């Protein structure tokens, strides 16, 4: 009969390699068993190493406390295996400690997300929980009454004599197994031990925290950017309506595929203005998109929302720059304001008013754990705009296309297929745009309003009906963008050179007549021709997530926890199916560029600084170090 810790470790191994088998099967490589073996060997090797270390302890310290200690280690490995297997099935990538760090740091933000996904997977969750509870009871019993280590020392030596050659043989075999080009990226994502990486990340993370105590990045505060105001009379200034669309990938729109009937309104607006067909995001996360769009500078490439931490002085951005010209500004969204301390961010950017789902005080408008019926914010938004005379800057953020992809009752019967449900939310977002345009027309503001519409990030559905942003495929980082200004922008223009969310602020300001040549933006005027090989960096959000840059048709993606760099030729491989592994010295050059970009983006906050503010008549905002929270006061 195997020892308790051995059984726990073997069960943990079965969970891990079983989840990897599911993902390999979904990928449908030429030889499934060979591909599975390649990604599973690292976990088998780690299990063998841990069992070997246990044998060494048995040899030197064959006591009850050692028996308890090794069982505890096995239980920790088993718990991580459950979490990692669930994460792999849900997202297609292995679990990273940075994911759990974000959840534990902001539990009230992420608990509804976790619970929603668990409810949708009850057929997997319930047996897993039952198994975990049974194992917990059994392990608790064995901790109280540990199985004595009674084997002779020669037995442990024999086990080691067998285990070591097996480990060496498996490591050699891993290098001999074939790896098709179409499976190369998946092999890198799955072909390592998440348990080993978790331990290494904890050690490396603490070292990095000690080394990176400060940042040289300069954050521009209100009044610090050098811009020249337009020469025309202020009375001629147009209104600006900026619509940021939640999770709308360029590939999901009628702009990309005219045969796809998802966004007829967006296509019509493009025909009446300018569309930018090659726009990418710096970070595939909404809060980071807010910062990029509104400030024209790179957000903090860290798995938090430091941009929302109450600043000693407000940051310079579109609201403050437009205020120099007499513009009022407001932000409206049907998502929860408590999520990632949104009121803190918009207060930092000196919006005159910000309104969220809580302001509506009508639960019937809620959709899912985070979103709401976007049509319900049109009336209060335009009521605010009409309240005073003079030009206004109105920003609207949609929410319906966020998972779990629910549309309001009466719009359309919900689809069974997850991707089709997503496309329904894209259609609803387009319907929202149509209603915004109708409201502008009804109020007589249509001809005197710059309408700017773009996506915050995209989303990928490559894993059957799953979705995610963990791997920065083109459908994740490429978004639609259009600008319409009747009588001032030639209708039907198409801009095909590389553009970025960072370009929105300088483009709108240039369009208004501001001179921003000395403003120090990271972005540029997207209406002016750009170098076709312009370098555009991008990143996923979580710690150790993949990041890279695009130059022309070449796309580099770096996986930090594997220290592996891939290159795609988007011209010959638009589906990103055949990754090329980049070796030194080219790898060193590219990775240095990527790491420098990430490091230069960092915000620095004193770790013990505490702030508290009351903003927008209803919101208490708190912060401690890099963390921030917001609470609604009715």
Coordinates of C-alpha atoms in Angstrom, one line a residue:
X1 CA 0.0 0.0 0.0
X2 CA 1.6 3.4 -1.0
X3 CA 2.2 5.9 1.7
X4 CA -0.5 8.7 2.1
X5 CA 1.7 11.5 0.6
X6 CA 2.5 9.3 -2.4
X7 CA -1.2 8.8 -3.1
X8 CA -1.9 12.5 -2.7
X9 CA 1.0 13.4 -5.1
X10 CA -0.2 10.8 -7.7
X11 CA -3.7 12.2 -7.5
X12 CA -2.3 15.7 -8.0
X13 CA -0.4 14.5 -11.0
X14 CA -3.4 12.9 -12.6
X15 CA -5.4 16.1 -12.2
X16 CA -2.7 18.1 -13.9
X17 CA -1.9 15.9 -16.8
X18 CA -5.6 15.1 -17.3
X19 CA -6.4 18.8 -17.7
X20 CA -3.4 19.1 -20.1
X21 CA -4.9 16.1 -22.1
X22 CA -8.2 18.0 -22.5
X23 CA -6.3 21.1 -23.9
X24 CA -4.2 19.0 -26.2
X25 CA -7.3 17.3 -27.5
X26 CA -9.0 20.7 -28.1
X27 CA -5.9 21.8 -30.1
X28 CA -6.1 18.7 -32.3
X29 CA -2.4 18.3 -33.1
X30 CA -1.2 15.7 -35.6
X31 CA -0.3 13.2 -32.9
X32 CA -2.3 13.7 -29.7
X33 CA -0.5 11.2 -27.5
X34 CA 2.9 12.5 -28.5
X35 CA 1.8 16.1 -27.9
X36 CA 0.3 15.1 -24.6
X37 CA 3.5 13.3 -23.5
X38 CA 5.6 16.4 -24.4
X39 CA 3.5 18.7 -22.2
X40 CA 3.0 16.2 -19.4
X41 CA 6.6 15.0 -18.9
X42 CA 7.6 18.1 -16.8
X43 CA 4.9 17.3 -14.3
X44 CA 5.9 13.6 -14.1
X45 CA 9.5 14.6 -13.6
X46 CA 8.6 17.1 -10.8
X47 CA 6.5 14.4 -9.1
X48 CA 9.4 12.0 -9.3
X49 CA 11.8 14.6 -7.8
X50 CA 9.5 15.4 -4.9
X51 CA 9.0 11.7 -4.2
X52 CA 12.8 11.3 -4.3
X53 CA 13.3 14.1 -1.8
X54 CA 10.7 12.5 0.4
X55 CA 12.8 9.3 0.3
X56 CA 15.9 11.2 1.3
X57 CA 14.0 12.6 4.4
X58 CA 12.7 9.1 5.2
X59 CA 16.3 7.8 5.1
X60 CA 17.8 10.5 7.5
X61 CA 14.7 11.4 9.6
X62 CA 12.2 8.5 9.7
X63 CA 10.0 10.1 12.4
X64 CA 6.3 11.0 12.7
X65 CA 6.9 14.7 12.3
X66 CA 8.7 14.1 9.0
X67 CA 5.6 12.0 8.0
X68 CA 3.4 14.9 8.9
X69 CA 5.6 17.4 7.1
X70 CA 5.8 15.5 3.8
X71 CA 2.0 15.0 3.8
X72 CA 1.5 18.7 4.2
X73 CA 3.8 19.4 1.3
X74 CA 1.8 16.9 -0.8
X75 CA -1.5 18.5 0.2
X76 CA -0.2 21.9 -0.9
X77 CA 0.8 20.5 -4.2
X78 CA -2.6 18.8 -4.5
X79 CA -4.4 22.1 -3.8
X80 CA -2.4 23.9 -6.5
X81 CA -3.1 21.0 -8.9
X82 CA -6.9 21.5 -8.4
X83 CA -6.6 25.3 -9.0
X84 CA -4.2 24.9 -12.0
X85 CA -6.4 22.2 -13.6
X86 CA -9.5 24.4 -13.2
X87 CA -7.7 27.4 -14.6
X88 CA -6.4 25.5 -17.6
X89 CA -9.8 24.2 -18.5
X90 CA -11.3 27.7 -18.2
X91 CA -8.6 29.7 -19.9
X92 CA -6.3 27.4 -21.9
X93 CA -3.2 28.5 -20.0
X94 CA -1.6 27.4 -16.7
X95 CA -2.2 29.2 -13.4
X96 CA 0.3 31.8 -12.3
X97 CA 0.8 33.1 -8.8
X98 CA 0.1 36.6 -10.1
X99 CA -3.5 35.7 -10.8
X100 CA -4.1 34.6 -7.3
X101 CA -2.3 37.7 -6.0
X102 CA -4.7 40.0 -7.9
X103 CA -7.8 38.0 -6.6
X104 CA -6.6 38.0 -3.0
X105 CA -5.6 41.7 -3.1
X106 CA -9.1 42.7 -4.4
X107 CA -11.4 39.8 -3.3
X108 CA -14.7 41.9 -3.5
X109 CA -13.9 42.8 -7.1
X110 CA -13.1 39.3 -8.3
X111 CA -15.2 37.1 -6.1
X112 CA -18.4 37.7 -8.3
X113 CA -16.3 36.8 -11.4
X114 CA -15.1 33.6 -9.8
X115 CA -18.5 32.6 -8.6
X116 CA -20.1 33.2 -12.0
X117 CA -17.6 31.0 -13.8
X118 CA -18.0 28.3 -11.1
X119 CA -21.8 28.3 -11.5
X120 CA -21.4 27.8 -15.3
X121 CA -19.2 24.8 -14.6
X122 CA -21.1 23.0 -11.9
X123 CA -20.8 19.7 -13.6
X124 CA -17.0 20.0 -13.0
X125 CA -17.1 22.0 -9.8
X126 CA -19.3 19.7 -7.7
X127 CA -17.2 16.5 -8.2
X128 CA -14.0 18.4 -7.7
X129 CA -15.3 19.9 -4.4
X130 CA -16.5 16.5 -3.3
X131 CA -13.1 15.0 -4.1
X132 CA -11.3 17.9 -2.3
X133 CA -13.4 17.5 0.8
X134 CA -12.9 13.8 0.9
X135 CA -9.2 14.2 0.6
X136 CA -9.2 17.0 3.2
X137 CA -10.9 14.7 5.8
X138 CA -8.6 11.8 5.0
X139 CA -5.5 14.0 5.2
X140 CA -6.6 15.6 8.5
X141 CA -7.0 12.1 9.9
X142 CA -3.5 11.1 8.7
X143 CA -2.0 14.3 10.1
X144 CA -3.4 13.4 13.5
X145 CA -2.4 9.7 13.1
X146 CA 0.5 9.7 10.7
X147 CA 1.6 6.4 9.1
X148 CA 4.9 5.5 10.6
X149 CA 8.0 5.3 8.4
X150 CA 9.1 1.7 9.1
X151 CA 10.7 0.7 5.8
X152 CA 14.4 -0.3 6.0
X153 CA 16.8 2.3 4.7
X154 CA 17.8 0.0 1.9
X155 CA 14.3 0.3 0.5
X156 CA 14.7 4.1 0.2
X157 CA 18.1 3.6 -1.6
X158 CA 16.5 1.2 -4.1
X159 CA 13.7 3.6 -4.8
X160 CA 16.2 6.4 -5.5
X161 CA 18.2 4.1 -7.7
X162 CA 15.1 3.5 -9.8
X163 CA 13.7 7.1 -9.7
X164 CA 16.9 9.0 -10.8
X165 CA 17.4 7.1 -14.1
X166 CA 13.7 7.4 -14.8
X167 CA 13.8 11.1 -14.4
X168 CA 16.8 11.5 -16.6
X169 CA 15.2 9.2 -19.2
X170 CA 12.0 11.3 -19.2
X171 CA 14.0 14.5 -19.6
X172 CA 15.8 13.0 -22.6
X173 CA 12.6 11.7 -24.1
X174 CA 11.0 15.1 -23.8
X175 CA 13.6 16.6 -26.2
X176 CA 13.1 13.7 -28.7
X177 CA 9.3 13.9 -29.0
X178 CA 8.2 15.7 -32.3
X179 CA 6.7 19.1 -32.0
X180 CA 4.6 20.3 -35.0
X181 CA 4.9 24.0 -35.8
X182 CA 1.1 24.4 -35.2
X183 CA 1.6 23.0 -31.7
X184 CA 4.7 25.0 -30.8
X185 CA 3.0 27.8 -28.9
X186 CA 0.7 25.4 -27.0
X187 CA 3.6 23.3 -26.1
X188 CA 5.4 26.3 -24.5
X189 CA 2.2 27.3 -22.6
X190 CA 1.6 23.8 -21.2
X191 CA 5.0 22.2 -21.4
X192 CA 6.3 23.1 -17.9
X193 CA 5.4 22.5 -14.3
X194 CA 3.1 25.1 -12.9
X195 CA 4.1 24.0 -9.4
X196 CA 7.8 24.7 -10.0
X197 CA 7.0 28.0 -11.6
X198 CA 4.9 29.0 -8.6
X199 CA 7.7 28.4 -6.2
X200 CA 10.2 30.2 -8.4
X201 CA 7.9 33.2 -8.9
X202 CA 7.5 33.6 -5.2
X203 CA 11.3 33.7 -4.8
X204 CA 11.9 35.9 -7.8
X205 CA 9.0 38.2 -7.0
X206 CA 10.4 39.0 -3.6
X207 CA 13.8 39.7 -5.0
X208 CA 12.3 42.0 -7.6
X209 CA 10.2 43.8 -5.0
X210 CA 13.4 44.6 -3.1
X211 CA 15.3 45.7 -6.2
X212 CA 12.5 47.9 -7.7
X213 CA 11.7 50.3 -4.9
X214 CA 11.3 53.3 -7.1
X215 CA 10.7 54.5 -10.7
X216 CA 12.0 57.3 -12.7
X217 CA 8.8 57.7 -14.7
X218 CA 7.5 61.3 -14.8
X219 CA 3.7 61.5 -14.5
X220 CA 2.3 64.7 -15.9
X221 CA 0.0 66.6 -13.6
X222 CA -2.7 69.1 -14.5
X223 CA -1.1 72.2 -16.2
X224 CA 2.2 70.5 -16.9
X225 CA 1.8 69.6 -20.6
X226 CA 2.9 72.2 -23.1
X227 CA 0.0 72.7 -25.6
X228 CA -1.1 75.6 -27.7
X229 CA -4.8 76.3 -27.8
X230 CA -6.7 76.5 -31.1
X231 CA -6.8 79.9 -32.9
X232 CA -10.5 79.8 -33.8
X233 CA -13.1 81.4 -31.6
X234 CA -14.2 79.2 -28.6
X235 CA -17.9 79.6 -29.7
X236 CA -17.1 77.3 -32.7
X237 CA -15.7 74.5 -30.6
X238 CA -17.6 71.2 -31.2
X239 CA -18.8 68.8 -28.6
X240 CA -16.9 65.5 -28.2
X241 CA -18.6 62.2 -27.5
X242 CA -16.1 59.3 -26.9
X243 CA -17.5 55.8 -26.8
X244 CA -15.3 53.0 -25.5
X245 CA -16.8 49.6 -26.3
X246 CA -16.3 46.7 -23.9
X247 CA -14.6 43.6 -25.4
X248 CA -15.2 44.5 -29.1
X249 CA -12.6 42.8 -31.3
X250 CA -12.0 44.2 -34.7
X251 CA -12.5 40.7 -36.1
X252 CA -16.1 40.6 -34.6
X253 CA -17.2 43.7 -36.5
X254 CA -18.7 44.4 -39.9
X255 CA -15.7 46.7 -40.5
X256 CA -13.4 43.6 -40.7
X257 CA -15.9 41.3 -42.3
X258 CA -18.7 43.0 -44.3
X259 CA -20.6 39.7 -44.4
X260 CA -20.8 39.7 -40.6
X261 CA -24.0 41.6 -39.7
X262 CA -22.9 42.5 -36.2
X263 CA -22.2 46.2 -36.4
X264 CA -24.1 48.0 -39.2
X265 CA -24.1 51.3 -37.3
X266 CA -20.4 51.2 -36.8
X267 CA -19.9 50.5 -40.5
X268 CA -22.2 53.4 -41.3
X269 CA -20.3 55.8 -39.0
X270 CA -17.0 54.6 -40.7
X271 CA -18.5 55.5 -44.1
X272 CA -19.4 59.0 -42.8
X273 CA -16.0 59.6 -41.2
X274 CA -12.6 57.9 -40.8
X275 CA -11.8 54.3 -39.8
X276 CA -8.5 53.1 -38.5
X277 CA -8.1 49.5 -39.6
X278 CA -4.9 48.6 -37.7
X279 CA -5.4 49.8 -34.2
X280 CA -3.9 47.9 -31.3
X281 CA -4.1 48.2 -27.5
X282 CA -1.1 48.5 -25.1
X283 CA -2.8 46.4 -22.5
X284 CA -5.8 44.1 -22.9
X285 CA -7.5 45.4 -19.8
X286 CA -10.2 48.1 -19.4
X287 CA -8.7 50.2 -16.7
X288 CA -5.5 50.4 -18.6
X289 CA -7.4 51.3 -21.8
X290 CA -9.0 54.2 -19.9
X291 CA -5.5 55.6 -19.1
X292 CA -4.1 55.0 -22.6
X293 CA -7.1 56.7 -24.3
X294 CA -7.4 59.7 -22.0
X295 CA -3.7 60.5 -21.3
X296 CA -2.0 59.4 -24.6
X297 CA 0.6 57.7 -22.4
X298 CA 1.4 54.1 -21.6
X299 CA -0.4 52.7 -18.5
X300 CA 1.4 51.0 -15.7
X301 CA 2.2 47.5 -17.0
X302 CA 1.5 45.8 -13.7
X303 CA -1.4 43.5 -12.5
X304 CA -3.2 46.2 -10.6
X305 CA -5.0 49.5 -11.2
X306 CA -2.5 52.0 -9.8
X307 CA -4.0 54.6 -12.0
X308 CA -7.0 54.8 -9.7
X309 CA -5.0 55.4 -6.5
X310 CA -5.8 58.9 -5.4
X311 CA -3.0 61.1 -6.6
X312 CA -1.6 64.1 -4.6
X313 CA -2.1 66.1 -7.8
X314 CA -4.6 65.2 -10.6
X315 CA -3.1 63.8 -13.8
X316 CA -3.1 65.6 -17.1
X317 CA -5.4 64.1 -19.7
X318 CA -8.1 65.0 -22.2
X319 CA -10.5 66.4 -19.5
X320 CA -7.9 68.8 -18.1
X321 CA -6.5 69.8 -21.5
X322 CA -10.0 70.4 -22.9
X323 CA -10.9 72.4 -19.7
X324 CA -8.3 75.0 -20.8
X325 CA -10.6 75.6 -23.7
X326 CA -13.8 75.7 -21.5
X327 CA -15.0 72.2 -22.0
X328 CA -17.0 70.4 -19.3
X329 CA -16.4 66.7 -18.9
X330 CA -18.3 63.6 -17.7
X331 CA -18.0 59.9 -17.7
X332 CA -20.9 57.4 -17.8
X333 CA -20.9 53.6 -17.6
X334 CA -23.4 50.9 -16.6
X335 CA -20.6 48.8 -15.0
X336 CA -20.1 48.8 -11.2
X337 CA -18.1 51.8 -10.0
X338 CA -16.7 49.6 -7.2
X339 CA -14.9 47.5 -9.7
X340 CA -11.2 48.5 -9.7
X341 CA -12.0 51.8 -8.0
X342 CA -13.3 53.5 -11.1
X343 CA -14.4 56.8 -9.4
X344 CA -10.8 57.2 -8.1
X345 CA -9.4 57.0 -11.7
X346 CA -11.8 59.5 -13.2
X347 CA -11.3 61.8 -10.2
X348 CA -7.6 61.6 -10.8
X349 CA -8.2 62.7 -14.4
X350 CA -10.4 65.6 -13.2
X351 CA -13.7 64.6 -14.9
X352 CA -16.3 67.1 -13.6
X353 CA -18.8 64.2 -13.2
X354 CA -18.7 60.4 -13.2
X355 CA -21.8 58.1 -13.1
X356 CA -21.9 54.3 -12.7
X357 CA -24.4 51.5 -12.3
X358 CA -24.9 52.3 -8.6
X359 CA -26.1 55.8 -9.5
X360 CA -29.1 54.4 -11.3
X361 CA -30.3 52.5 -8.2
X362 CA -32.3 50.1 -10.3
X363 CA -31.3 46.4 -10.1
X364 CA -33.6 45.5 -13.0
X365 CA -31.0 47.1 -15.3
X366 CA -28.2 44.8 -14.0
X367 CA -26.7 42.2 -16.3
X368 CA -24.3 39.5 -15.0
X369 CA -22.0 40.3 -12.1
X370 CA -20.6 43.5 -13.5
X371 CA -22.5 45.0 -16.5
X372 CA -25.9 46.6 -17.1
X373 CA -28.3 47.7 -19.8
X374 CA -26.2 50.3 -21.6
X375 CA -29.3 52.1 -23.0
X376 CA -30.2 53.1 -19.5
X377 CA -27.2 55.5 -19.3
X378 CA -28.2 57.5 -22.4
X379 CA -30.9 59.6 -20.7
X380 CA -28.8 60.7 -17.7
X381 CA -25.7 61.3 -19.9
X382 CA -27.5 63.6 -22.3
X383 CA -29.4 65.3 -19.5
X384 CA -26.0 66.1 -18.0
X385 CA -24.8 67.4 -21.4
X386 CA -27.8 69.7 -21.7
X387 CA -27.6 71.1 -18.2
X388 CA -25.2 73.9 -19.1
X389 CA -24.2 75.8 -22.3
X390 CA -20.8 75.5 -23.9
X391 CA -18.9 72.6 -25.4
X392 CA -18.8 69.3 -23.5
X393 CA -16.6 66.2 -23.5
X394 CA -18.8 63.1 -22.8
X395 CA -17.3 59.7 -22.4
X396 CA -19.5 56.6 -22.5
X397 CA -18.3 53.1 -21.7
X398 CA -20.4 50.1 -22.7
X399 CA -20.6 46.9 -20.7
X400 CA -22.9 44.4 -22.2
X401 CA -20.1 42.6 -24.2
X402 CA -18.4 41.6 -21.0
X403 CA -18.8 38.0 -20.0
X404 CA -21.2 36.2 -19.2
X405 CA -22.5 37.9 -22.4
X406 CA -26.1 38.7 -21.5
X407 CA -28.3 41.0 -23.5
X408 CA -31.4 42.7 -22.0
X409 CA -34.6 40.8 -22.2
X410 CA -36.5 41.5 -25.3
X411 CA -33.5 42.3 -27.5
X412 CA -33.0 38.7 -28.7
X413 CA -33.5 35.2 -27.4
X414 CA -30.2 34.1 -25.7
X415 CA -28.0 31.8 -27.9
X416 CA -26.8 28.5 -26.5
X417 CA -23.3 28.7 -28.0
X418 CA -21.0 31.0 -26.1
X419 CA -19.5 32.7 -29.1
X420 CA -22.9 33.3 -30.6
X421 CA -23.9 34.9 -27.3
X422 CA -20.9 37.1 -27.5
X423 CA -21.9 38.2 -31.1
X424 CA -25.3 39.1 -29.7
X425 CA -23.7 41.5 -27.2
X426 CA -21.7 43.0 -30.1
X427 CA -24.9 43.6 -31.9
X428 CA -26.4 45.1 -28.8
X429 CA -23.4 47.4 -28.5
X430 CA -24.0 48.5 -32.1
X431 CA -27.6 49.1 -31.2
X432 CA -26.5 51.3 -28.4
X433 CA -24.3 53.3 -30.8
X434 CA -27.4 53.8 -33.0
X435 CA -29.4 55.2 -30.1
X436 CA -26.5 57.6 -29.2
X437 CA -26.5 58.8 -32.8
X438 CA -30.3 59.2 -32.7
X439 CA -30.0 61.2 -29.5
X440 CA -27.4 63.6 -31.0
X441 CA -29.6 64.1 -34.0
X442 CA -32.8 64.7 -31.9
X443 CA -31.0 67.4 -29.9
X444 CA -29.6 69.1 -32.9
X445 CA -26.0 68.3 -32.0
X446 CA -25.1 65.8 -34.8
X447 CA -23.3 68.3 -37.1
X448 CA -21.4 69.9 -34.2
X449 CA -20.1 66.8 -32.5
X450 CA -16.9 64.8 -32.9
X451 CA -17.9 61.2 -32.4
X452 CA -15.0 58.9 -31.6
X453 CA -15.7 55.2 -31.1
X454 CA -13.2 52.4 -30.3
X455 CA -12.8 49.1 -28.5
X456 CA -11.1 48.8 -25.1
X457 CA -9.7 45.4 -26.0
X458 CA -10.8 42.3 -27.9
X459 CA -11.4 38.7 -26.9
X460 CA -10.5 35.3 -28.2
X461 CA -12.7 32.2 -28.6
X462 CA -10.1 29.8 -29.9
X463 CA -10.7 27.2 -27.2
X464 CA -14.1 25.8 -28.3
X465 CA -16.7 27.9 -26.4
X466 CA -14.2 29.3 -23.9
X467 CA -13.0 32.9 -24.1
X468 CA -10.1 34.9 -22.8
X469 CA -7.5 37.5 -23.0
X470 CA -4.6 35.6 -21.5
X471 CA -2.9 35.0 -24.9
X472 CA -2.5 38.2 -26.9
X473 CA -3.7 37.0 -30.2
X474 CA -4.6 39.6 -32.8
X475 CA -8.3 39.3 -31.9
X476 CA -7.4 40.3 -28.4
X477 CA -5.2 43.3 -29.0
X478 CA -6.6 44.7 -32.3
X479 CA -9.8 46.9 -32.0
X480 CA -12.1 48.9 -34.2
X481 CA -11.7 52.7 -34.2
X482 CA -13.6 55.4 -36.1
X483 CA -13.9 59.2 -35.9
X484 CA -16.8 61.2 -37.4
X485 CA -17.1 64.9 -37.6
X486 CA -19.6 66.0 -40.3
X487 CA -18.3 68.8 -42.6
X488 CA -14.7 68.6 -41.2
X489 CA -13.5 65.1 -41.8
X490 CA -13.8 63.7 -45.3
X491 CA -16.3 60.9 -45.3
X492 CA -15.2 57.3 -46.1
X493 CA -11.5 57.6 -45.3
X494 CA -9.5 54.5 -44.4
X495 CA -6.3 54.7 -42.4
X496 CA -4.3 51.5 -42.7
X497 CA -1.0 52.5 -41.1
X498 CA -0.3 51.3 -37.5
X499 CA -2.3 53.1 -34.8
X500 CA -2.7 52.7 -31.1
X501 CA -5.1 53.6 -28.3
X502 CA -2.3 55.9 -27.2
X503 CA -3.1 58.0 -30.3
X504 CA -6.7 58.9 -29.4
X505 CA -5.9 62.0 -27.2
X506 CA -3.3 63.6 -29.5
X507 CA -5.5 62.9 -32.6
X508 CA -8.6 64.5 -31.1
X509 CA -6.6 67.5 -29.8
X510 CA -5.0 68.0 -33.2
X511 CA -8.4 67.7 -34.8
X512 CA -9.6 70.5 -32.6
X513 CA -6.7 72.7 -33.5
X514 CA -4.5 72.2 -30.5
X515 CA -0.7 72.3 -31.1
X516 CA 0.5 69.2 -29.1
X517 CA 4.0 68.9 -30.8
X518 CA 5.7 69.6 -27.4
X519 CA 3.1 67.8 -25.2
X520 CA 5.2 64.7 -24.6
X521 CA 2.6 62.1 -25.5
X522 CA 3.5 58.5 -26.2
X523 CA 0.9 58.5 -28.9
X524 CA 0.7 60.5 -32.1
X525 CA -1.8 62.1 -34.5
X526 CA -3.2 59.0 -36.2
X527 CA -4.5 61.1 -39.1
X528 CA -0.9 61.8 -40.2
X529 CA 0.8 59.0 -42.1
X530 CA 2.9 56.7 -39.9
X531 CA 5.9 54.5 -40.5
X532 CA 4.4 51.1 -41.6
X533 CA 7.0 49.5 -39.3
X534 CA 6.0 51.6 -36.3
X535 CA 6.7 49.6 -33.2
X536 CA 3.6 49.1 -31.0
X537 CA 4.1 47.3 -27.7
X538 CA 1.4 45.2 -26.0
X539 CA 0.9 43.2 -22.8
X540 CA -1.5 41.0 -21.1
X541 CA -2.5 42.1 -17.6
X542 CA -1.4 39.5 -15.0
X543 CA 2.1 39.1 -13.7
X544 CA 4.4 37.1 -15.9
X545 CA 1.8 37.2 -18.7
X546 CA 3.0 37.3 -22.3
X547 CA 3.9 40.7 -23.8
X548 CA 5.7 41.9 -26.9
X549 CA 5.4 44.3 -29.9
X550 CA 4.4 44.4 -33.5
X551 CA 6.5 45.9 -36.3
X552 CA 4.8 45.9 -39.7
X553 CA 3.8 42.3 -40.3
X554 CA 6.2 40.9 -37.6
X555 CA 4.8 40.1 -34.2
X556 CA 7.0 39.2 -31.2
X557 CA 5.5 37.6 -28.1
X558 CA 7.6 36.9 -25.0
X559 CA 6.6 34.5 -22.3
X560 CA 8.6 35.6 -19.2
X561 CA 8.0 32.5 -17.0
X562 CA 9.3 30.3 -19.9
X563 CA 11.9 32.9 -21.0
X564 CA 10.8 32.0 -24.6
X565 CA 10.4 34.4 -27.4
X566 CA 8.2 33.7 -30.4
X567 CA 7.9 35.5 -33.8
X568 CA 4.9 35.4 -36.1
X569 CA 4.7 36.7 -39.7
X570 CA 1.2 38.1 -39.8
X571 CA 1.4 38.3 -43.5
X572 CA 2.0 34.7 -44.2
X573 CA 0.4 33.4 -40.9
X574 CA -2.5 35.7 -40.1
X575 CA -4.1 33.1 -37.8
X576 CA -0.9 32.9 -35.7
X577 CA -0.8 29.2 -36.0
X578 CA 3.0 28.7 -36.7
X579 CA 5.2 30.3 -34.1
X580 CA 9.0 30.6 -34.8
X581 CA 11.2 30.3 -31.7
X582 CA 13.7 33.1 -31.6
X583 CA 17.2 32.4 -30.3
X584 CA 20.1 34.7 -29.2
X585 CA 21.4 37.2 -30.1
X586 CA 18.1 38.3 -31.6
X587 CA 16.2 37.1 -28.6
X588 CA 18.4 39.1 -26.2
X589 CA 17.9 42.3 -28.3
X590 CA 14.1 41.9 -28.5
X591 CA 13.6 40.9 -24.9
X592 CA 15.7 43.8 -23.7
X593 CA 13.4 46.2 -25.6
X594 CA 10.3 44.6 -24.1
X595 CA 11.6 44.6 -20.6
X596 CA 12.7 48.2 -20.8
X597 CA 9.3 49.2 -22.1
X598 CA 7.6 47.5 -19.2
X599 CA 10.0 48.8 -16.6
X600 CA 9.7 52.4 -17.8
X601 CA 5.9 52.2 -17.5
X602 CA 5.9 51.7 -13.7
X603 CA 4.2 54.1 -11.3
X604 CA 5.8 54.5 -7.9
X605 CA 3.8 54.9 -4.7
X606 CA 5.0 55.0 -1.2
X607 CA 4.0 51.5 0.2
X608 CA 2.6 53.0 3.4
X609 CA 0.8 56.0 2.0
X610 CA -2.9 56.0 2.9
X611 CA -5.5 58.3 1.2
X612 CA -9.2 58.9 1.5
X613 CA -11.4 61.1 -0.6
X614 CA -15.1 61.7 -1.2
X615 CA -15.8 62.3 -4.9
X616 CA -18.8 62.8 -7.2
X617 CA -21.3 63.2 -4.4
X618 CA -21.6 59.5 -3.7
X619 CA -18.2 57.8 -3.6
X620 CA -15.8 57.2 -0.8
X621 CA -12.4 56.4 -2.3
X622 CA -9.6 54.8 -0.2
X623 CA -6.1 53.7 -1.0
X624 CA -3.1 52.1 0.6
X625 CA 0.1 51.8 -1.3
X626 CA -0.8 50.6 -4.8
X627 CA -4.3 49.4 -3.9
X628 CA -7.5 51.4 -4.1
X629 CA -11.2 50.8 -3.3
X630 CA -14.4 52.7 -3.8
X631 CA -17.7 52.5 -1.9
X632 CA -21.0 54.0 -3.0
X633 CA -22.9 56.2 -0.5
X634 CA -26.6 56.5 -1.6

